[in-house]
Coordinates of C-alpha atoms and ligand atoms in Angstrom, one line a residue:
M4 CA 48.1 -39.3 116.5
Y5 CA 46.1 -36.8 118.4
D6 CA 42.6 -37.2 119.9
V7 CA 41.8 -33.5 118.7
I8 CA 43.5 -31.1 116.5
I9 CA 42.2 -27.5 117.0
L10 CA 42.9 -25.0 114.1
G11 CA 43.1 -21.5 115.3
A12 CA 44.3 -19.9 118.6
G13 CA 41.8 -17.1 119.2
P14 CA 39.4 -17.2 122.2
A15 CA 37.4 -20.0 120.7
G16 CA 40.5 -22.2 119.8
L17 CA 42.2 -21.5 123.1
T18 CA 39.2 -22.3 125.2
A19 CA 38.6 -25.5 123.3
A20 CA 42.2 -26.4 123.9
L21 CA 41.8 -25.7 127.6
Y22 CA 38.7 -28.0 127.8
A23 CA 39.9 -30.7 125.6
A24 CA 43.3 -31.0 127.3
R25 CA 41.7 -30.8 130.8
G26 CA 39.4 -33.5 129.6
K27 CA 42.4 -35.6 128.9
L28 CA 42.4 -35.5 125.3
K29 CA 45.8 -35.5 123.6
S30 CA 45.4 -32.1 122.0
L31 CA 47.4 -30.0 119.3
V32 CA 46.6 -26.5 118.5
I33 CA 47.6 -25.1 115.0
T34 CA 47.7 -21.5 115.8
G35 CA 47.6 -19.9 112.2
P36 CA 49.2 -16.6 111.8
M37 CA 47.9 -14.9 115.0
V38 CA 48.1 -16.4 118.4
G39 CA 45.4 -14.8 120.3
G40 CA 43.4 -14.1 117.2
Q41 CA 41.6 -10.8 116.9
I42 CA 42.2 -10.0 120.5
A43 CA 46.0 -9.9 119.9
L44 CA 45.2 -6.7 118.0
T45 CA 43.0 -5.2 120.6
Y46 CA 44.4 -2.6 123.0
Q47 CA 41.9 -2.9 125.9
I48 CA 39.3 -5.5 126.7
D49 CA 36.8 -4.2 129.1
N50 CA 34.0 -6.5 128.8
Y51 CA 35.5 -9.9 129.6
P52 CA 33.9 -11.1 132.8
G53 CA 36.2 -11.4 136.0
F54 CA 38.4 -8.5 135.0
P55 CA 36.7 -5.5 136.4
E56 CA 39.8 -3.3 135.8
G57 CA 40.1 -4.4 132.1
L58 CA 43.2 -5.9 130.5
T59 CA 45.0 -5.6 127.2
G60 CA 44.1 -8.1 124.4
P61 CA 47.6 -9.6 124.3
E62 CA 47.5 -10.1 128.0
L63 CA 44.1 -12.0 127.9
S64 CA 45.6 -14.0 125.0
D65 CA 48.7 -15.0 126.9
R66 CA 46.5 -16.0 129.9
F67 CA 44.2 -18.2 127.6
K68 CA 47.3 -19.9 126.1
A69 CA 49.0 -20.5 129.4
H70 CA 45.8 -22.1 130.8
A71 CA 45.6 -24.5 128.0
E72 CA 49.3 -25.3 128.2
K73 CA 49.0 -26.0 132.0
F74 CA 46.7 -28.8 131.2
G75 CA 49.0 -30.2 128.5
A76 CA 47.7 -28.8 125.2
E77 CA 50.6 -28.6 122.5
F78 CA 50.9 -25.8 120.1
I79 CA 52.5 -25.3 116.7
E80 CA 52.7 -21.7 115.7
A81 CA 52.1 -22.1 112.0
E82 CA 49.2 -22.2 109.5
A83 CA 47.3 -25.4 108.6
T84 CA 47.6 -25.4 104.8
S85 CA 45.0 -28.1 104.2
V86 CA 43.0 -31.0 105.8
D87 CA 41.8 -34.2 104.6
L88 CA 38.5 -35.3 106.2
A89 CA 37.8 -38.2 103.8
S90 CA 38.2 -41.0 106.4
N91 CA 39.2 -41.2 110.0
P92 CA 42.0 -40.6 111.1
Y93 CA 41.7 -37.1 109.8
K94 CA 44.7 -35.3 108.6
A95 CA 45.9 -31.7 109.0
W96 CA 48.9 -30.4 107.1
V97 CA 51.3 -27.7 108.0
G98 CA 53.3 -27.3 104.8
D99 CA 54.8 -30.8 104.2
R100 CA 54.3 -31.9 107.8
V101 CA 51.1 -34.0 108.4
F102 CA 49.3 -34.6 111.8
D103 CA 46.8 -37.3 112.3
T104 CA 43.8 -36.8 114.5
S105 CA 40.5 -38.6 115.5
S106 CA 38.6 -35.3 115.9
L107 CA 39.0 -31.8 114.6
I108 CA 37.8 -28.3 116.0
V109 CA 37.9 -25.5 113.5
A110 CA 38.2 -22.0 115.1
T111 CA 39.8 -20.1 112.4
G112 CA 37.6 -17.0 112.7
M113 CA 36.9 -14.3 110.2
T114 CA 38.6 -11.8 108.0
H115 CA 36.9 -8.3 107.7
R116 CA 36.4 -7.0 104.2
G117 CA 38.5 -4.1 103.4
L118 CA 38.0 -1.0 101.2
G119 CA 41.6 -1.4 99.5
V120 CA 42.0 2.3 99.8
Q121 CA 45.1 4.2 100.9
G122 CA 45.4 4.8 104.6
E123 CA 43.2 1.8 105.4
D124 CA 45.9 -0.7 106.6
R125 CA 48.3 2.0 108.0
L126 CA 45.6 3.5 110.3
M127 CA 44.0 0.1 111.3
G128 CA 43.6 0.4 115.0
R129 CA 44.4 4.0 114.9
G130 CA 41.0 5.4 114.1
V131 CA 40.0 2.7 111.5
F132 CA 38.1 0.0 113.3
V133 CA 35.5 -2.9 112.6
C134 CA 33.5 -3.4 115.8
A135 CA 31.3 -0.8 117.4
T136 CA 30.5 -2.9 120.5
C137 CA 34.2 -3.1 121.1
D138 CA 35.3 0.4 120.4
A139 CA 32.3 2.8 120.6
L140 CA 33.5 4.2 124.0
L141 CA 36.6 5.5 122.4
Y142 CA 34.6 7.8 120.2
E143 CA 32.5 9.6 122.9
D144 CA 31.7 13.0 121.7
R145 CA 33.8 12.4 118.5
K146 CA 32.9 12.1 114.8
V147 CA 32.7 8.7 113.0
V148 CA 32.3 7.6 109.4
V149 CA 30.6 4.3 109.0
V150 CA 31.1 2.7 105.6
G151 CA 28.5 0.3 104.4
G152 CA 24.5 0.2 104.0
G153 CA 23.5 -3.3 105.2
D154 CA 22.1 -4.5 108.6
S155 CA 25.5 -4.6 110.2
A156 CA 26.4 -1.0 109.1
L157 CA 23.1 0.3 110.5
Q158 CA 23.3 -1.6 113.7
E159 CA 27.0 -0.4 114.2
A160 CA 25.9 3.1 113.5
L161 CA 23.0 3.0 116.0
D162 CA 25.5 1.6 118.6
L163 CA 27.9 4.3 118.0
A164 CA 25.3 7.1 118.0
K165 CA 24.9 6.5 121.7
F166 CA 28.5 7.8 122.2
A167 CA 29.7 9.8 119.1
S168 CA 28.7 13.3 118.5
E169 CA 28.0 12.6 114.8
V170 CA 27.9 9.3 112.8
T171 CA 28.0 9.7 108.9
I172 CA 26.9 6.5 107.0
V173 CA 28.7 6.5 103.6
H174 CA 26.9 4.1 101.2
R175 CA 27.8 3.4 97.6
R176 CA 24.4 2.8 96.5
E177 CA 21.3 4.9 96.2
E178 CA 19.4 3.2 98.9
L179 CA 20.2 1.2 102.1
R180 CA 20.1 -2.6 102.0
A181 CA 19.4 -3.0 105.7
C182 CA 16.1 -4.2 107.0
R183 CA 13.3 -1.8 107.6
C184 CA 13.4 -1.9 111.4
L185 CA 16.9 -0.8 111.5
T186 CA 16.5 1.8 108.7
D187 CA 13.5 3.3 110.4
R188 CA 15.4 3.7 113.7
A189 CA 18.6 5.1 112.1
L190 CA 16.5 7.7 110.0
I191 CA 15.2 9.3 113.1
E192 CA 18.4 9.2 115.0
P193 CA 19.5 13.0 114.9
R194 CA 23.2 12.0 115.3
I195 CA 23.2 9.8 112.2
K196 CA 23.7 11.4 108.7
F197 CA 23.6 9.7 105.3
L198 CA 25.7 10.1 102.3
Y199 CA 24.4 8.0 99.4
S200 CA 26.0 7.1 96.1
T201 CA 29.3 8.0 97.8
V202 CA 32.5 6.0 98.3
V203 CA 35.6 6.5 100.4
E204 CA 38.7 7.0 98.3
E205 CA 41.3 7.6 100.9
I206 CA 41.6 7.5 104.6
L207 CA 43.6 10.6 105.7
G208 CA 45.7 11.2 108.8
E209 CA 49.4 10.9 110.0
K210 CA 49.3 8.9 113.3
R211 CA 45.5 8.8 113.6
V212 CA 42.6 9.1 111.3
Q213 CA 41.7 12.8 110.6
G214 CA 39.4 12.7 107.7
V215 CA 38.3 10.8 104.6
R216 CA 38.4 11.7 100.9
L217 CA 34.9 11.0 99.4
R218 CA 33.8 10.6 95.8
D219 CA 30.1 11.3 94.8
L220 CA 29.5 8.6 92.3
K221 CA 26.9 10.5 90.5
T222 CA 28.7 13.9 90.1
G223 CA 32.3 12.5 90.4
E224 CA 32.9 15.3 93.0
L225 CA 35.6 14.8 95.5
K226 CA 35.5 16.3 99.0
V227 CA 37.4 15.9 102.4
V228 CA 35.2 15.2 105.4
D229 CA 36.7 15.5 108.9
T230 CA 36.4 12.5 111.1
D231 CA 37.9 10.9 114.1
G232 CA 37.3 7.4 113.1
V233 CA 36.1 5.1 110.2
L234 CA 34.2 2.1 110.9
L235 CA 34.4 -0.6 108.2
A236 CA 31.0 -2.4 108.0
I237 CA 31.1 -3.9 104.6
G238 CA 31.2 -7.5 105.7
W239 CA 33.4 -10.4 106.8
N240 CA 34.7 -13.4 105.1
P241 CA 34.9 -16.8 107.0
N242 CA 38.4 -18.3 107.1
T243 CA 37.3 -21.7 105.7
G244 CA 39.2 -22.0 102.5
L245 CA 41.0 -25.2 103.6
L246 CA 37.5 -26.8 104.5
R247 CA 36.3 -26.5 100.9
G248 CA 35.0 -29.9 99.7
E249 CA 35.6 -31.4 103.0
I250 CA 32.5 -30.5 104.9
E251 CA 29.1 -29.1 103.8
M252 CA 29.2 -25.2 103.5
N253 CA 26.8 -22.6 102.3
D254 CA 27.7 -20.4 99.2
S255 CA 29.3 -17.7 101.4
G256 CA 31.8 -20.3 102.8
Y257 CA 30.1 -20.9 106.2
P258 CA 30.1 -24.3 107.5
K259 CA 26.5 -25.8 107.7
T260 CA 26.1 -26.6 111.3
E261 CA 23.9 -27.9 114.1
G262 CA 25.2 -26.1 117.2
V263 CA 29.0 -26.7 116.9
K264 CA 28.5 -29.9 114.8
T265 CA 29.4 -30.0 111.1
S266 CA 28.2 -32.4 108.4
K267 CA 31.3 -34.7 109.3
P268 CA 31.2 -36.7 112.3
G269 CA 33.9 -35.6 114.9
V270 CA 34.6 -32.3 113.1
F271 CA 33.3 -29.2 115.0
V272 CA 33.4 -25.5 114.6
A273 CA 33.6 -22.7 117.0
G274 CA 33.9 -19.0 117.5
D275 CA 33.0 -16.0 115.1
L276 CA 33.1 -18.5 112.3
I277 CA 29.6 -19.8 113.4
D278 CA 28.2 -16.7 115.0
R279 CA 26.5 -14.1 112.9
N280 CA 25.1 -12.3 115.8
Y281 CA 27.3 -11.5 118.7
R282 CA 31.0 -12.1 117.9
Q283 CA 32.5 -11.3 121.1
V284 CA 35.4 -12.9 123.1
V285 CA 33.0 -14.3 125.7
T286 CA 30.6 -15.9 123.2
S287 CA 33.7 -17.3 121.2
C288 CA 35.0 -18.9 124.4
G289 CA 31.5 -20.4 125.0
S290 CA 31.3 -22.1 121.8
G291 CA 35.0 -23.2 122.0
C292 CA 34.0 -24.8 125.3
A293 CA 31.0 -26.5 123.6
A294 CA 33.0 -27.8 120.7
A295 CA 35.6 -29.4 123.0
I296 CA 32.8 -31.1 125.1
E297 CA 31.3 -32.4 122.0
A298 CA 34.6 -33.7 120.8
I299 CA 35.0 -35.4 124.2
R300 CA 31.6 -37.0 123.9
W301 CA 32.1 -38.0 120.4
L302 CA 35.4 -39.8 121.2
E303 CA 33.9 -41.5 124.1
A304 CA 31.1 -42.9 121.8
Q305 CA 33.8 -44.4 119.3
P306 CA 34.4 -48.1 119.8
S307 CA 38.1 -47.8 119.0
H308 CA 38.7 -45.1 121.6
Ligands
FAD260 C1 39.6 -4.5 116.7 C2 38.7 -5.6 117.4 C3 38.5 -5.4 118.7 C4 37.6 -6.2 119.4 N1 37.4 -5.9 120.7 C5 36.6 -6.7 121.5 C6 36.4 -6.4 122.9 O1 36.7 -5.4 123.5 N2 35.6 -7.4 123.5 C7 35.1 -8.5 122.9 O2 34.4 -9.3 123.5 N3 35.4 -8.7 121.6 C8 36.1 -8.0 121.0 N4 36.3 -8.2 119.6 C9 35.8 -9.4 119.0 C10 36.6 -10.6 119.3 O3 37.9 -10.3 119.2 C11 36.2 -11.8 118.5 O4 34.8 -12.1 118.7 C12 37.0 -13.0 118.8 O5 38.4 -12.8 118.8 C13 36.7 -14.2 118.0 O6 37.5 -15.3 118.4 P1 37.6 -16.5 117.4 O7 38.6 -17.5 118.3 O8 36.4 -17.1 116.9 O9 38.5 -16.0 116.2 P2 39.7 -15.1 116.0 O10 40.0 -14.2 117.3 O11 39.5 -14.4 114.8 O12 41.0 -16.1 115.8 C14 41.0 -16.9 114.7 C15 42.3 -17.7 114.9 O13 42.4 -18.6 113.7 C16 43.6 -18.7 113.2 N5 43.7 -19.1 111.9 C17 43.3 -18.4 110.8 N6 43.5 -19.2 109.7 C18 44.2 -20.3 110.2 C19 44.8 -21.5 109.5 N7 44.7 -21.6 108.1 N8 45.3 -22.5 110.2 C20 45.3 -22.3 111.7 N9 44.9 -21.2 112.2 C21 44.3 -20.3 111.4 C22 44.2 -17.3 113.5 O14 45.7 -17.2 113.6 C23 43.7 -17.1 114.8 O15 44.4 -17.5 116.0 C24 37.1 -7.4 118.9 C25 37.4 -7.5 117.4 C26 38.2 -6.8 116.8 C27 38.6 -6.9 115.4

């Protein structure tokens, strides 16, 4: 029986584990497929405070985990397959193993939507990327294709245009879907070009991205455009499948929350999962900390605790 089970071992889950364990909660982290979460895939982190020289994503992830372990957090390197939050103690399953817990913190992050075209998976991290705030500096004076036409695509393109020599927004519709304020800014930015009614059919390159094969949806014409990077900005899906029917969620699968609290007492969420705006390591750590503090306070208020 645990005081708290934390689902996910990205920055949010590992910070929650540190705070929970240091707060003397018997804590178990079910890590899911990626210890470290998205930072495990990130070569260099230059914007985490306290490390002016920067460090690799895996190194930061190892430090987060070691810090939580130092205070006694336990880890299972496996995916949680289901949860039962009908009554307390809550239950979390890993295959046929079941773990009981008084409280739960869900920090399972997001999965970016993919195009499903050739070259995308092979060149991920080698020119294919999903976060301008994180990687824009790598594209200084280089060309980038941004795929998408909503708010995040335009915001990412504007962020990239401060560094890249040319940003081409490729959008499958005839018009952008982004808000007027972003569209107006992008339209007058000389480094941003637009290709409407166009889709990416293939991402080209051997070791790194060198170009994209595009299809004009109106004429059917195919053409190859040289580029150094392809930023996928067609949206993210929350990793909340196992919470379906257990807590209140909106139609897009995001938990309905008040801060880090969900509709279920003693069940909290943290990290990118509840952050539509910033999605950074430091903000994920912040909400991981908040979720653990809320779990500690909630447990203290329970008569049985
Ligand atoms: C390529 C890239 C580069 C980035 N670079 C930077 C950067 O330089 N600086 C910066 O501040 N931010 C950067 N970010 C953003 C940052 O990585 C995220 O904001 C942060 O990792 C989110 O943390 P999280 O803990 O909420 O989720 P994630 O990091 O996504 O972690 C989710 C965790 O949930 C686990 N999980 C999923 N399903 C289950 C399940 N069923 N059961 C149990 N566990 C599960 C996963 O294994 C993982 O451990 C980058 C993102 C990407 C994609």
